[in-house]
PDB file of C-alpha atoms in Angstrom:
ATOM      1  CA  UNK F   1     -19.239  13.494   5.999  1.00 56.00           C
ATOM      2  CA  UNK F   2     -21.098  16.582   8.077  1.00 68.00           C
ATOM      3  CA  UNK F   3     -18.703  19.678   7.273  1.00 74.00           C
ATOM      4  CA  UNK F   4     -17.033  21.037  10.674  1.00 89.00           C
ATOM      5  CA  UNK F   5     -17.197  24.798  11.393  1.00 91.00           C
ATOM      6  CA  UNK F   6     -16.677  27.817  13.443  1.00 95.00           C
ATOM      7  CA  UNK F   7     -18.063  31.373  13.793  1.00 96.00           C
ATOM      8  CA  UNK F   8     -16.249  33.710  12.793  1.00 97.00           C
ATOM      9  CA  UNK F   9     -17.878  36.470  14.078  1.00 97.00           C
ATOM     10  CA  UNK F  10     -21.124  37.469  15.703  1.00 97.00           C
ATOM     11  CA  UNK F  11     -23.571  40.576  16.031  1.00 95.00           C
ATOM     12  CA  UNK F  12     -26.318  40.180  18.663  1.00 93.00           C
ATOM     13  CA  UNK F  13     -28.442  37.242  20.551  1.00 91.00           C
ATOM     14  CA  UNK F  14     -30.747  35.309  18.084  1.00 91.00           C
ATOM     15  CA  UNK F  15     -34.367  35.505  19.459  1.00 83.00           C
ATOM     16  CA  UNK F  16     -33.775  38.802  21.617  1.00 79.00           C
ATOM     17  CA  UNK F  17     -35.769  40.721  18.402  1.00 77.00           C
ATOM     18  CA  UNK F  18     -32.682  43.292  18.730  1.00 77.00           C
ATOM     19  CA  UNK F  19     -33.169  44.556  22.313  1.00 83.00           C
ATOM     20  CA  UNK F  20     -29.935  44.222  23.071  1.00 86.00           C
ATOM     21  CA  UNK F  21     -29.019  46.430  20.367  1.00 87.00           C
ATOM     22  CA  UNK F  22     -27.905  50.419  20.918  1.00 82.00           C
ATOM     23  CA  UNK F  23     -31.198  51.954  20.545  1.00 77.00           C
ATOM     24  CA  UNK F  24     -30.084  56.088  20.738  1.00 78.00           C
ATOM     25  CA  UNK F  25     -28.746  57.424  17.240  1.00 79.00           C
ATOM     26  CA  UNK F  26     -31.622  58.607  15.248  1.00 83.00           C
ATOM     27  CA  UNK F  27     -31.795  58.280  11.422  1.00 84.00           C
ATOM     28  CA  UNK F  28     -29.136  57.381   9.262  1.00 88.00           C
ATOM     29  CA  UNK F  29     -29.224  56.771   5.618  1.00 89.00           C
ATOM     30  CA  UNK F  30     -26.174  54.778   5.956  1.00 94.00           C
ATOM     31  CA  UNK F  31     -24.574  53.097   8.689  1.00 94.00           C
ATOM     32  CA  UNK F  32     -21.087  51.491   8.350  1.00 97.00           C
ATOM     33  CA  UNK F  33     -20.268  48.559  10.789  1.00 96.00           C
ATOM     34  CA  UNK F  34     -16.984  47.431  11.611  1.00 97.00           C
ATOM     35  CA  UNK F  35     -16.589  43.695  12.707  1.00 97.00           C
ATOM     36  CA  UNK F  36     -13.927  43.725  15.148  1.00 94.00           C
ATOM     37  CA  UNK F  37     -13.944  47.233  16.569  1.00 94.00           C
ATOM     38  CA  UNK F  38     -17.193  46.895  18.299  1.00 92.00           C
ATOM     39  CA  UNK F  39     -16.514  46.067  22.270  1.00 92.00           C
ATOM     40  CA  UNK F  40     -19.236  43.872  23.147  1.00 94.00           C
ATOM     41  CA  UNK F  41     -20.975  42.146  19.513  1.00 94.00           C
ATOM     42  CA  UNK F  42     -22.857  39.714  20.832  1.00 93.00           C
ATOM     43  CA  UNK F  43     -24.538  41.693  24.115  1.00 93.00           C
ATOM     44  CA  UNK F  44     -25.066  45.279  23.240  1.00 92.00           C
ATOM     45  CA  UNK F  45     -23.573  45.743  19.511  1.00 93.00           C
ATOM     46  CA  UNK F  46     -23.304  49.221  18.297  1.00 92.00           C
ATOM     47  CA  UNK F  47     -25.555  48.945  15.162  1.00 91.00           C
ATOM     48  CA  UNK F  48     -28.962  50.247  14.277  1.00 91.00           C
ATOM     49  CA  UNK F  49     -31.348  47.470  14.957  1.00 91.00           C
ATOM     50  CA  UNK F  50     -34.231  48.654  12.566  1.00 89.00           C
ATOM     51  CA  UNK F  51     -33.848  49.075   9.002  1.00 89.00           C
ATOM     52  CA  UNK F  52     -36.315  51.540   7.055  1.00 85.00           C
ATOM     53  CA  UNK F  53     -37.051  52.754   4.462  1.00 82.00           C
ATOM     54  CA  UNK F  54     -36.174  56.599   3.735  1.00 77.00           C
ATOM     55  CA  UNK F  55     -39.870  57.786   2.946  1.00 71.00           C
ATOM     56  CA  UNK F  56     -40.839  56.701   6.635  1.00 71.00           C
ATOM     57  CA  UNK F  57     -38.057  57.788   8.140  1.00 65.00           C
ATOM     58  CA  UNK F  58     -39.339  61.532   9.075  1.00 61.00           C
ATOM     59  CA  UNK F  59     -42.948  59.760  10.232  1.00 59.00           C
ATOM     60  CA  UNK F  60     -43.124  58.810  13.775  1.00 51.00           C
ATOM     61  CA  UNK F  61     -44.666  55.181  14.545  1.00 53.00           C
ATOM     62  CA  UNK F  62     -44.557  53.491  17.642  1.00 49.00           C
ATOM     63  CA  UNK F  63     -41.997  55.446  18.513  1.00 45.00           C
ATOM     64  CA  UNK F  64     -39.641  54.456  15.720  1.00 50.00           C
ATOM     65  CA  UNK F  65     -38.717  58.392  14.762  1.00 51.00           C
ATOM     66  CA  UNK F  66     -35.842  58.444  17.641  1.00 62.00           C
ATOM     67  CA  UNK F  67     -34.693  54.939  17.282  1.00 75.00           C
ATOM     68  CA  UNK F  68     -31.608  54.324  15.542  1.00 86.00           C
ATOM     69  CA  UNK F  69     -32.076  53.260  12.350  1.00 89.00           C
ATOM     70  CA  UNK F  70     -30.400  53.459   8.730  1.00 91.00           C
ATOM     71  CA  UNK F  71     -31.727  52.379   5.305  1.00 89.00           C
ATOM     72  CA  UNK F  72     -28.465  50.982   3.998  1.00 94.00           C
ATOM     73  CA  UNK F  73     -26.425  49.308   6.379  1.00 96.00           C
ATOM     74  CA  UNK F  74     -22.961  47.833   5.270  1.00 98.00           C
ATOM     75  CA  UNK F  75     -21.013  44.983   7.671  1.00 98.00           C
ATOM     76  CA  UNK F  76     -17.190  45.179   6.784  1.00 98.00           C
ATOM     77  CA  UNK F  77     -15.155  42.247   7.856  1.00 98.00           C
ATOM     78  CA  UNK F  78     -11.704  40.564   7.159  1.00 97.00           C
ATOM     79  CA  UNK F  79     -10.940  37.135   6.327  1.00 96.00           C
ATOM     80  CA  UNK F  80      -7.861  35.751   7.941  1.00 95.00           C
ATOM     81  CA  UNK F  81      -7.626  32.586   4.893  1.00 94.00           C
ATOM     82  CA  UNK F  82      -9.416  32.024   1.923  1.00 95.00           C
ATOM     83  CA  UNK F  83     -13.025  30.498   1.732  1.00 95.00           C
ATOM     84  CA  UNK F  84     -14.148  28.010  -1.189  1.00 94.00           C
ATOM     85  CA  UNK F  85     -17.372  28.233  -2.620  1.00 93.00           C
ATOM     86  CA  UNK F  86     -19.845  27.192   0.102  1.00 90.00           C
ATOM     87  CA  UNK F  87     -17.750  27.808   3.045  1.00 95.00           C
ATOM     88  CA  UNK F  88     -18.821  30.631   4.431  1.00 96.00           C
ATOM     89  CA  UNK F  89     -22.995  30.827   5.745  1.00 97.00           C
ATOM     90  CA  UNK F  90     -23.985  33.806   6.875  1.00 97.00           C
ATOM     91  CA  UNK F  91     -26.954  33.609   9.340  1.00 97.00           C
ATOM     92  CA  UNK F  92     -29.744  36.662   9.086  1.00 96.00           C
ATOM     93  CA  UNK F  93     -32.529  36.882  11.393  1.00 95.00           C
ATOM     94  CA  UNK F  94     -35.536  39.468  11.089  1.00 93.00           C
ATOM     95  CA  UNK F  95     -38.573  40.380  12.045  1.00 91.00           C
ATOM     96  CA  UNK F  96     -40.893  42.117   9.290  1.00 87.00           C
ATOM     97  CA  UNK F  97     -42.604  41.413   6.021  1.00 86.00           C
ATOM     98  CA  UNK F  98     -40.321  43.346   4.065  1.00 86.00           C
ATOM     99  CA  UNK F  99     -38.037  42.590   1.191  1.00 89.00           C
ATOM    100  CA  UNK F 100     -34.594  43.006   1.822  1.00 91.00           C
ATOM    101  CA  UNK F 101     -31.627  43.053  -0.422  1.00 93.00           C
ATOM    102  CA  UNK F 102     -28.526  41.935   0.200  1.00 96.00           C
ATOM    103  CA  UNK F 103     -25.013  42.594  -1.502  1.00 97.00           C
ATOM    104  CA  UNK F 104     -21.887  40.930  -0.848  1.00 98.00           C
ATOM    105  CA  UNK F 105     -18.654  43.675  -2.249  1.00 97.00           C
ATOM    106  CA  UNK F 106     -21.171  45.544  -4.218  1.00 96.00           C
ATOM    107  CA  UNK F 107     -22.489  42.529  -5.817  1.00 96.00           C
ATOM    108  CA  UNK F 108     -26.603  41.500  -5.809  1.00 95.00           C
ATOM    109  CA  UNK F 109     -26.503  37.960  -3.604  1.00 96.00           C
ATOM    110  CA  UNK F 110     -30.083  37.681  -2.397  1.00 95.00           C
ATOM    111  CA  UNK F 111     -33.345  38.974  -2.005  1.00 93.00           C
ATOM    112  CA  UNK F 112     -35.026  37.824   1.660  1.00 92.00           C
ATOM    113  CA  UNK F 113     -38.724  38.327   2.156  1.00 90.00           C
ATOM    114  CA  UNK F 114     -40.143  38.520   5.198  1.00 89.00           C
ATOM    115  CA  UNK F 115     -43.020  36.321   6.649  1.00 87.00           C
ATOM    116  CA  UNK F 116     -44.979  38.588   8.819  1.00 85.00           C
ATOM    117  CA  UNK F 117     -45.338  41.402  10.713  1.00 84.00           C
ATOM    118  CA  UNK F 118     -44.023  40.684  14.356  1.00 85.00           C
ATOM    119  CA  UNK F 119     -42.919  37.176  13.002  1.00 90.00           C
ATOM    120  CA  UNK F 120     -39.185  35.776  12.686  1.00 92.00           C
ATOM    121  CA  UNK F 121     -37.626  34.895   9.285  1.00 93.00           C
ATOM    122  CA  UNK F 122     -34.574  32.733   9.715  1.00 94.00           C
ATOM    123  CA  UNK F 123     -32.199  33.005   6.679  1.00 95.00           C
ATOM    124  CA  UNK F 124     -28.682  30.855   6.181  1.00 96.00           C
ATOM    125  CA  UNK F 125     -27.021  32.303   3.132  1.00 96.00           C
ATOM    126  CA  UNK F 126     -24.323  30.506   1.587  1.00 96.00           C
ATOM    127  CA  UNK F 127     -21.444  32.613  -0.038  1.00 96.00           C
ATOM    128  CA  UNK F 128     -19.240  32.585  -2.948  1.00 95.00           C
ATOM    129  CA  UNK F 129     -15.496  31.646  -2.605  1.00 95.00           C
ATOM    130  CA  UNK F 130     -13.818  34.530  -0.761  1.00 95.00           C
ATOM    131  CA  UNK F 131     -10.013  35.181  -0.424  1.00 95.00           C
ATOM    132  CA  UNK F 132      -8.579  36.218   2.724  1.00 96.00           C
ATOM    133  CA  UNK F 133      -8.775  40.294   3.375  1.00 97.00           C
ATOM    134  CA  UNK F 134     -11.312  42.738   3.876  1.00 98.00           C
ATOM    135  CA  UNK F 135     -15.388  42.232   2.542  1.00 98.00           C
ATOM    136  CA  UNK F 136     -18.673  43.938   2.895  1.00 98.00           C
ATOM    137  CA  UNK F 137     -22.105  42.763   3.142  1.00 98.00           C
ATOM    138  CA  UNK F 138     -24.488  45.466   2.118  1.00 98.00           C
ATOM    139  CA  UNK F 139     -28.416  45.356   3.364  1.00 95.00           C
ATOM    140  CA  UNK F 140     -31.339  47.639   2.139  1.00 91.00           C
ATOM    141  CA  UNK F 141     -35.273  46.899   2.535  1.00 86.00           C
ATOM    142  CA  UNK F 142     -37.395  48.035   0.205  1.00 80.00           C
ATOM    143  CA  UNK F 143     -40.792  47.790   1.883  1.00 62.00           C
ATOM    144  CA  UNK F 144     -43.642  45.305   0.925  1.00 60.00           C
ATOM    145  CA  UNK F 145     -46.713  44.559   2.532  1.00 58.00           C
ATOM    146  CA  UNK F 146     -45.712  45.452   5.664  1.00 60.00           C
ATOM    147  CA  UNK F 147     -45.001  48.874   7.430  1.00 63.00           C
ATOM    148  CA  UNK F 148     -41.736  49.377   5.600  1.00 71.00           C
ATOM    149  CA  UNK F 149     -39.450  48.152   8.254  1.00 80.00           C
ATOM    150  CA  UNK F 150     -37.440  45.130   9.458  1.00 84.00           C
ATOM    151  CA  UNK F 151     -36.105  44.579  13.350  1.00 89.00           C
ATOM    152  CA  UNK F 152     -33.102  43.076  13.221  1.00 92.00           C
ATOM    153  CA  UNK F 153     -32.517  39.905  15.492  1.00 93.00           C
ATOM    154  CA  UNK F 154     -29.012  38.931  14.602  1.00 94.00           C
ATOM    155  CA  UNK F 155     -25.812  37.702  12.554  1.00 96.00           C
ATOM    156  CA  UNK F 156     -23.786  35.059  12.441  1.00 97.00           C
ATOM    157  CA  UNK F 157     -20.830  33.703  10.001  1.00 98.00           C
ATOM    158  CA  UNK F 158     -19.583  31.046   9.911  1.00 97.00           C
ATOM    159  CA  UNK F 159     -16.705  28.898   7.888  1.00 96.00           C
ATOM    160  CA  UNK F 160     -15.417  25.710   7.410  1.00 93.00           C
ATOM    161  CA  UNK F 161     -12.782  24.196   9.187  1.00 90.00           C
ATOM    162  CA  UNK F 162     -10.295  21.894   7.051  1.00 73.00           C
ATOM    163  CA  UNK F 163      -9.674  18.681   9.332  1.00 47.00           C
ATOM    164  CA  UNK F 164      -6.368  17.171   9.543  1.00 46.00           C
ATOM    165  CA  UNK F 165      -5.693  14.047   7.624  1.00 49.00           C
ATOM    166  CA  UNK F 166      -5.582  11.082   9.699  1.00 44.00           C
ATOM    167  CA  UNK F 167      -3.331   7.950   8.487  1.00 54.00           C
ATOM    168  CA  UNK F 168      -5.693   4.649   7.874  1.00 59.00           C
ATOM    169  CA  UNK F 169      -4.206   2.039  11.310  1.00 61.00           C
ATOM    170  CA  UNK F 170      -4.802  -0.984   9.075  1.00 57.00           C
ATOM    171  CA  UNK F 171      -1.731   0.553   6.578  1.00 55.00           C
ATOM    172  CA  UNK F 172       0.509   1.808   9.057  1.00 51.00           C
ATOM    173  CA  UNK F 173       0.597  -1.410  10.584  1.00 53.00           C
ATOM    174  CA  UNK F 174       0.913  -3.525   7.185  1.00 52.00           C
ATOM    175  CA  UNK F 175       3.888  -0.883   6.486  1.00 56.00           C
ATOM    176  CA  UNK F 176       5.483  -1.572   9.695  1.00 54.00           C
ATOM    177  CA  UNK F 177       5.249  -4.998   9.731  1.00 54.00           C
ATOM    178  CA  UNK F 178       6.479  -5.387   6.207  1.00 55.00           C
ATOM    179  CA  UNK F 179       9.488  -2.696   7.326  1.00 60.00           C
ATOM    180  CA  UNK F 180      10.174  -4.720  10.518  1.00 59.00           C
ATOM    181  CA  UNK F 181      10.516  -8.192   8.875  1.00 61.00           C
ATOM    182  CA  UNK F 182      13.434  -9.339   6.682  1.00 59.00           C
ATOM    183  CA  UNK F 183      13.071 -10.041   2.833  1.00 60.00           C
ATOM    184  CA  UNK F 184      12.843 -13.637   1.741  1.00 61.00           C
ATOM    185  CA  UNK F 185      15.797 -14.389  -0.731  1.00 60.00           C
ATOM    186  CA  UNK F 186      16.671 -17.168  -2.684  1.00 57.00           C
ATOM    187  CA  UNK F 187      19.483 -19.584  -1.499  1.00 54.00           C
ATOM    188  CA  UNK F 188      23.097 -19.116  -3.575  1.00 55.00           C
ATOM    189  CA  UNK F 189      23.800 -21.969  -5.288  1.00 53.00           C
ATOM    190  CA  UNK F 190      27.655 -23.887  -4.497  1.00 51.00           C
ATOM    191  CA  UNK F 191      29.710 -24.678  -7.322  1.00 50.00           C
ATOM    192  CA  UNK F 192      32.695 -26.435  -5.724  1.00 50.00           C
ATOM    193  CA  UNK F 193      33.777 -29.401  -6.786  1.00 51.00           C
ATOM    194  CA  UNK F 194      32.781 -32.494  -4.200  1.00 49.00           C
ATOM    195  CA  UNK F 195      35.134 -35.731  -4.472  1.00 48.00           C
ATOM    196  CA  UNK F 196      32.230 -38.049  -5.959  1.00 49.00           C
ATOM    197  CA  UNK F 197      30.623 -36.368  -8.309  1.00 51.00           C
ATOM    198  CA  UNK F 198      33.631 -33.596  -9.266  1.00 52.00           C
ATOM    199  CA  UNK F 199      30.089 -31.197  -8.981  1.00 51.00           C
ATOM    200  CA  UNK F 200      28.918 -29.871  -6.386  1.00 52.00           C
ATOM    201  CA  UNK F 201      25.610 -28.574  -8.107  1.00 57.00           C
ATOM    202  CA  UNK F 202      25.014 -30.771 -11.237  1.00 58.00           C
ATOM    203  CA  UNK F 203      21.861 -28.816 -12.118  1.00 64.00           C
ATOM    204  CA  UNK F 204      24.074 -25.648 -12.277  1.00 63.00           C
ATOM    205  CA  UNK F 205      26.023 -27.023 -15.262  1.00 58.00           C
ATOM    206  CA  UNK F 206      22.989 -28.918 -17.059  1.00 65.00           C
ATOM    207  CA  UNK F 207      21.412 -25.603 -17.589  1.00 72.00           C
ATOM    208  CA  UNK F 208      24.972 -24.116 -18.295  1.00 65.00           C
ATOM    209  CA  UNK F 209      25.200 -26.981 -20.916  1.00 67.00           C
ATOM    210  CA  UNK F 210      21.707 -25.777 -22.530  1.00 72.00           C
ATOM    211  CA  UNK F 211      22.792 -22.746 -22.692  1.00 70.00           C
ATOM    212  CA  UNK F 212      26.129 -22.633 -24.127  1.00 64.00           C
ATOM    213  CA  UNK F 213      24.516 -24.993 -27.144  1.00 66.00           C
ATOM    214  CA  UNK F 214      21.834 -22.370 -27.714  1.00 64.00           C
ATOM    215  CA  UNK F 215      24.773 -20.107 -28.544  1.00 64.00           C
ATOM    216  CA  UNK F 216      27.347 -22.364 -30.121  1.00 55.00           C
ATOM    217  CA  UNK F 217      28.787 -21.276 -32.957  1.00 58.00           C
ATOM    218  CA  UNK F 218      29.306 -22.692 -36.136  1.00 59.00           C
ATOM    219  CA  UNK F 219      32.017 -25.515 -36.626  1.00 59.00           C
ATOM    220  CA  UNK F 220      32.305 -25.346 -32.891  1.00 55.00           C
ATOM    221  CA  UNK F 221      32.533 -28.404 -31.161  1.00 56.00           C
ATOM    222  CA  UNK F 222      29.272 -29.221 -29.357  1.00 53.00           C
ATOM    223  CA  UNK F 223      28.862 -29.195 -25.178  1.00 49.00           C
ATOM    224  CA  UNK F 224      28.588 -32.953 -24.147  1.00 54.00           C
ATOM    225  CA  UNK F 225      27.913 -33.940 -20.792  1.00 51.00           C
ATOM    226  CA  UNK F 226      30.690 -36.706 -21.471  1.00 51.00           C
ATOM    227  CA  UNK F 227      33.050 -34.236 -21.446  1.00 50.00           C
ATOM    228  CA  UNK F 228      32.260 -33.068 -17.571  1.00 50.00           C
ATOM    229  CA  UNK F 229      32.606 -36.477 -16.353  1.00 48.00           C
ATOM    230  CA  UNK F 230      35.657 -37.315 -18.421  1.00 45.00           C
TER     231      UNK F 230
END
Protein backbone atom coordinates (compact mmCIF):
# COMPACT_ATOMS: atom_id res chain seq x y z
CA UNK A 1 0.00 0.00 0.00
CA UNK A 2 1.58 3.57 -1.43
CA UNK A 3 1.95 5.72 1.92
CA UNK A 4 -0.41 8.97 1.73
CA UNK A 5 1.13 12.38 2.57
CA UNK A 6 1.11 16.05 2.89
CA UNK A 7 3.57 18.98 2.96
CA UNK A 8 4.06 20.36 5.72
CA UNK A 9 5.78 23.21 4.79
CA UNK A 10 7.52 24.75 1.83
CA UNK A 11 10.49 27.24 0.96
CA UNK A 12 10.66 28.31 -2.71
CA UNK A 13 9.58 26.97 -6.42
CA UNK A 14 11.56 23.78 -7.43
CA UNK A 15 13.30 24.51 -10.82
CA UNK A 16 13.31 28.47 -10.40
CA UNK A 17 17.38 27.90 -9.36
CA UNK A 18 16.39 30.36 -6.33
CA UNK A 19 15.32 33.50 -8.26
CA UNK A 20 12.57 33.92 -6.41
CA UNK A 21 14.56 34.11 -3.40
CA UNK A 22 15.45 37.69 -1.44
CA UNK A 23 18.61 38.44 -3.11
CA UNK A 24 19.78 41.92 -0.89
CA UNK A 25 21.50 40.96 2.56
CA UNK A 26 25.12 40.49 1.99
CA UNK A 27 27.22 37.90 3.90
CA UNK A 28 26.22 36.08 6.77
CA UNK A 29 28.02 33.38 8.54
CA UNK A 30 24.82 32.23 9.89
CA UNK A 31 21.40 32.66 8.91
CA UNK A 32 18.48 31.43 11.10
CA UNK A 33 15.13 30.64 9.27
CA UNK A 34 11.92 30.48 10.82
CA UNK A 35 9.22 28.21 9.14
CA UNK A 36 6.08 29.90 9.74
CA UNK A 37 7.01 33.54 10.20
CA UNK A 38 8.05 34.08 6.69
CA UNK A 39 4.96 35.87 4.65
CA UNK A 40 5.21 34.47 1.34
CA UNK A 41 7.57 30.77 1.48
CA UNK A 42 6.90 29.51 -1.54
CA UNK A 43 7.15 32.94 -3.92
CA UNK A 44 9.74 35.22 -2.52
CA UNK A 45 11.06 33.44 0.87
CA UNK A 46 13.27 35.48 3.01
CA UNK A 47 16.39 33.21 3.02
CA UNK A 48 19.80 33.46 1.47
CA UNK A 49 19.66 31.49 -1.69
CA UNK A 50 23.51 30.78 -2.04
CA UNK A 51 25.46 28.99 0.41
CA UNK A 52 29.40 29.59 0.58
CA UNK A 53 31.94 28.93 1.94
CA UNK A 54 33.64 31.61 4.40
CA UNK A 55 37.13 31.80 2.54
CA UNK A 56 35.18 33.10 -0.66
CA UNK A 57 33.01 35.08 0.94
CA UNK A 58 35.17 38.52 0.83
CA UNK A 59 36.06 37.55 -3.14
CA UNK A 60 33.73 38.93 -5.62
CA UNK A 61 32.56 36.40 -8.52
CA UNK A 62 29.92 36.94 -10.80
CA UNK A 63 28.67 39.20 -8.69
CA UNK A 64 28.18 36.90 -5.73
CA UNK A 65 30.03 39.51 -3.07
CA UNK A 66 26.52 41.50 -2.55
CA UNK A 67 24.24 38.58 -2.77
CA UNK A 68 22.85 37.27 0.28
CA UNK A 69 24.44 34.46 1.35
CA UNK A 70 25.45 32.55 4.71
CA UNK A 71 27.73 29.53 5.27
CA UNK A 72 25.60 27.87 7.92
CA UNK A 73 22.08 28.12 7.47
CA UNK A 74 19.67 26.53 10.13
CA UNK A 75 15.63 25.86 9.18
CA UNK A 76 13.67 25.76 12.58
CA UNK A 77 10.27 24.23 12.42
CA UNK A 78 7.54 22.72 14.76
CA UNK A 79 5.82 19.55 14.55
CA UNK A 80 2.18 19.65 15.41
CA UNK A 81 2.19 15.32 16.16
CA UNK A 82 4.78 12.95 16.31
CA UNK A 83 6.55 11.36 13.19
CA UNK A 84 7.72 7.54 13.11
CA UNK A 85 10.79 6.62 11.61
CA UNK A 86 10.41 7.26 7.86
CA UNK A 87 7.66 9.68 7.97
CA UNK A 88 8.97 12.68 7.42
CA UNK A 89 11.12 13.33 3.66
CA UNK A 90 12.60 16.30 3.37
CA UNK A 91 13.11 17.42 -0.30
CA UNK A 92 16.60 19.49 -1.11
CA UNK A 93 17.28 20.85 -4.40
CA UNK A 94 20.72 22.51 -5.51
CA UNK A 95 22.66 23.59 -7.97
CA UNK A 96 26.60 23.13 -7.50
CA UNK A 97 29.24 20.47 -7.17
CA UNK A 98 29.75 20.99 -3.67
CA UNK A 99 29.47 18.82 -0.63
CA UNK A 100 27.02 19.78 1.71
CA UNK A 101 26.32 18.67 5.19
CA UNK A 102 23.35 18.39 6.73
CA UNK A 103 22.28 18.14 10.54
CA UNK A 104 19.01 17.44 11.88
CA UNK A 105 18.98 19.00 16.06
CA UNK A 106 22.68 19.11 15.99
CA UNK A 107 22.99 15.66 14.82
CA UNK A 108 25.23 14.55 11.40
CA UNK A 109 22.19 13.08 8.94
CA UNK A 110 23.77 13.33 5.50
CA UNK A 111 26.36 14.36 3.34
CA UNK A 112 24.87 15.54 -0.40
CA UNK A 113 27.31 15.97 -3.24
CA UNK A 114 26.64 17.86 -5.94
CA UNK A 115 26.67 16.78 -9.69
CA UNK A 116 27.87 19.75 -11.54
CA UNK A 117 28.42 23.10 -11.86
CA UNK A 118 25.15 24.83 -13.20
CA UNK A 119 23.46 21.31 -12.89
CA UNK A 120 20.46 20.28 -10.46
CA UNK A 121 20.89 17.64 -7.70
CA UNK A 122 17.56 16.40 -6.47
CA UNK A 123 17.81 14.95 -2.89
CA UNK A 124 14.69 13.20 -0.79
CA UNK A 125 16.00 12.63 2.69
CA UNK A 126 14.18 10.46 4.91
CA UNK A 127 14.20 11.36 8.73
CA UNK A 128 14.35 9.74 11.99
CA UNK A 129 11.19 9.47 14.23
CA UNK A 130 10.45 13.00 15.48
CA UNK A 131 8.04 13.99 18.34
CA UNK A 132 5.82 16.82 18.00
CA UNK A 133 7.57 20.43 18.97
CA UNK A 134 10.18 22.49 17.69
CA UNK A 135 13.41 20.99 15.25
CA UNK A 136 16.24 22.32 13.23
CA UNK A 137 17.82 21.29 10.12
CA UNK A 138 21.30 22.64 9.92
CA UNK A 139 23.17 23.02 6.27
CA UNK A 140 26.93 23.88 5.63
CA UNK A 141 28.97 23.25 2.22
CA UNK A 142 32.25 22.59 2.38
CA UNK A 143 33.46 23.16 -1.18
CA UNK A 144 34.69 20.41 -3.65
CA UNK A 145 35.48 20.56 -7.10
CA UNK A 146 33.49 23.24 -7.81
CA UNK A 147 33.69 27.07 -7.03
CA UNK A 148 32.78 26.60 -3.40
CA UNK A 149 29.17 27.40 -3.65
CA UNK A 150 25.67 25.87 -3.94
CA UNK A 151 22.33 27.89 -5.35
CA UNK A 152 19.66 26.83 -3.60
CA UNK A 153 16.44 25.73 -5.61
CA UNK A 154 14.13 24.68 -2.86
CA UNK A 155 12.54 22.69 0.22
CA UNK A 156 9.96 20.67 0.82
CA UNK A 157 8.69 18.34 3.90
CA UNK A 158 6.61 16.26 3.91
CA UNK A 159 4.77 13.55 6.40
CA UNK A 160 2.62 10.82 6.47
CA UNK A 161 -0.88 10.88 6.87
CA UNK A 162 -2.46 7.95 9.08
CA UNK A 163 -5.73 6.82 7.08
CA UNK A 164 -8.79 5.99 8.86
CA UNK A 165 -9.69 2.40 9.31
CA UNK A 166 -12.38 1.31 7.15
CA UNK A 167 -14.73 -1.74 8.36
CA UNK A 168 -14.42 -4.90 5.76
CA UNK A 169 -18.62 -4.79 3.97
CA UNK A 170 -18.44 -8.58 3.69
CA UNK A 171 -18.34 -8.65 7.94
CA UNK A 172 -20.62 -5.99 8.65
CA UNK A 173 -23.11 -7.62 6.68
CA UNK A 174 -22.44 -11.33 8.07
CA UNK A 175 -22.75 -9.44 11.63
CA UNK A 176 -25.95 -7.93 10.74
CA UNK A 177 -27.49 -10.64 9.31
CA UNK A 178 -26.52 -12.99 12.07
CA UNK A 179 -27.85 -9.97 14.64
CA UNK A 180 -31.08 -9.59 12.61
CA UNK A 181 -32.09 -13.32 12.53
CA UNK A 182 -33.37 -15.34 15.52
CA UNK A 183 -31.31 -18.25 17.17
CA UNK A 184 -32.30 -21.78 16.31
CA UNK A 185 -33.25 -23.66 19.62
CA UNK A 186 -34.10 -26.98 20.36
CA UNK A 187 -37.82 -27.97 20.90
CA UNK A 188 -38.84 -28.60 24.92
CA UNK A 189 -39.74 -31.85 25.37
CA UNK A 190 -43.70 -32.61 27.08
CA UNK A 191 -43.87 -34.80 29.91
CA UNK A 192 -47.62 -35.01 30.58
CA UNK A 193 -49.20 -37.93 30.91
CA UNK A 194 -51.50 -38.89 27.58
CA UNK A 195 -54.50 -41.45 28.30
CA UNK A 196 -52.85 -44.40 26.15
CA UNK A 197 -49.64 -44.60 26.90
CA UNK A 198 -49.76 -42.76 30.68
CA UNK A 199 -46.38 -40.94 28.76
CA UNK A 200 -46.41 -38.41 26.91
CA UNK A 201 -42.60 -38.66 25.91
CA UNK A 202 -41.51 -42.34 26.44
CA UNK A 203 -37.96 -41.55 25.31
CA UNK A 204 -37.80 -38.97 28.19
CA UNK A 205 -38.10 -41.72 30.82
CA UNK A 206 -35.99 -44.53 28.90
CA UNK A 207 -33.02 -42.34 29.24
CA UNK A 208 -34.27 -41.33 32.81
CA UNK A 209 -34.36 -45.17 33.42
CA UNK A 210 -30.53 -45.44 32.19
CA UNK A 211 -29.68 -43.05 34.18
CA UNK A 212 -31.05 -43.59 37.51
CA UNK A 213 -29.43 -47.40 37.16
CA UNK A 214 -26.04 -45.86 36.45
CA UNK A 215 -26.43 -44.35 39.92
CA UNK A 216 -28.37 -46.91 41.89
CA UNK A 217 -27.21 -47.66 44.96
CA UNK A 218 -26.46 -50.67 46.63
CA UNK A 219 -29.38 -53.01 47.89
CA UNK A 220 -31.58 -50.59 46.05
CA UNK A 221 -34.20 -51.96 44.13
CA UNK A 222 -33.43 -51.75 40.40
CA UNK A 223 -35.49 -49.23 37.74
CA UNK A 224 -37.72 -51.61 35.59
CA UNK A 225 -39.64 -50.42 32.83
CA UNK A 226 -42.46 -52.82 34.27
CA UNK A 227 -42.85 -50.68 36.90
CA UNK A 228 -43.92 -47.46 34.55
CA UNK A 229 -46.50 -49.41 32.88
CA UNK A 230 -47.79 -51.10 36.00
Amino acid sequence: MTKQTETLWQIGNPGKRGQEFVQAGGWQAEFTYTVGADADPIHAPKLPPLLLVPSLANKPKRGRKELFATDKLNICFTLTQNYGPKDLTLFYDFFGSETDTLLLNGQPLAELVGVGEGKLKQNQILLPALEAGKHTLTLTTAGGVGDGAHWIDYFKLEGATVPQPIPQPTQTMAKKKSESQPQETAPQKSYLPTTMTGLHDYSYWWEYAREHAKRAKPNSKTFRRGRIWA
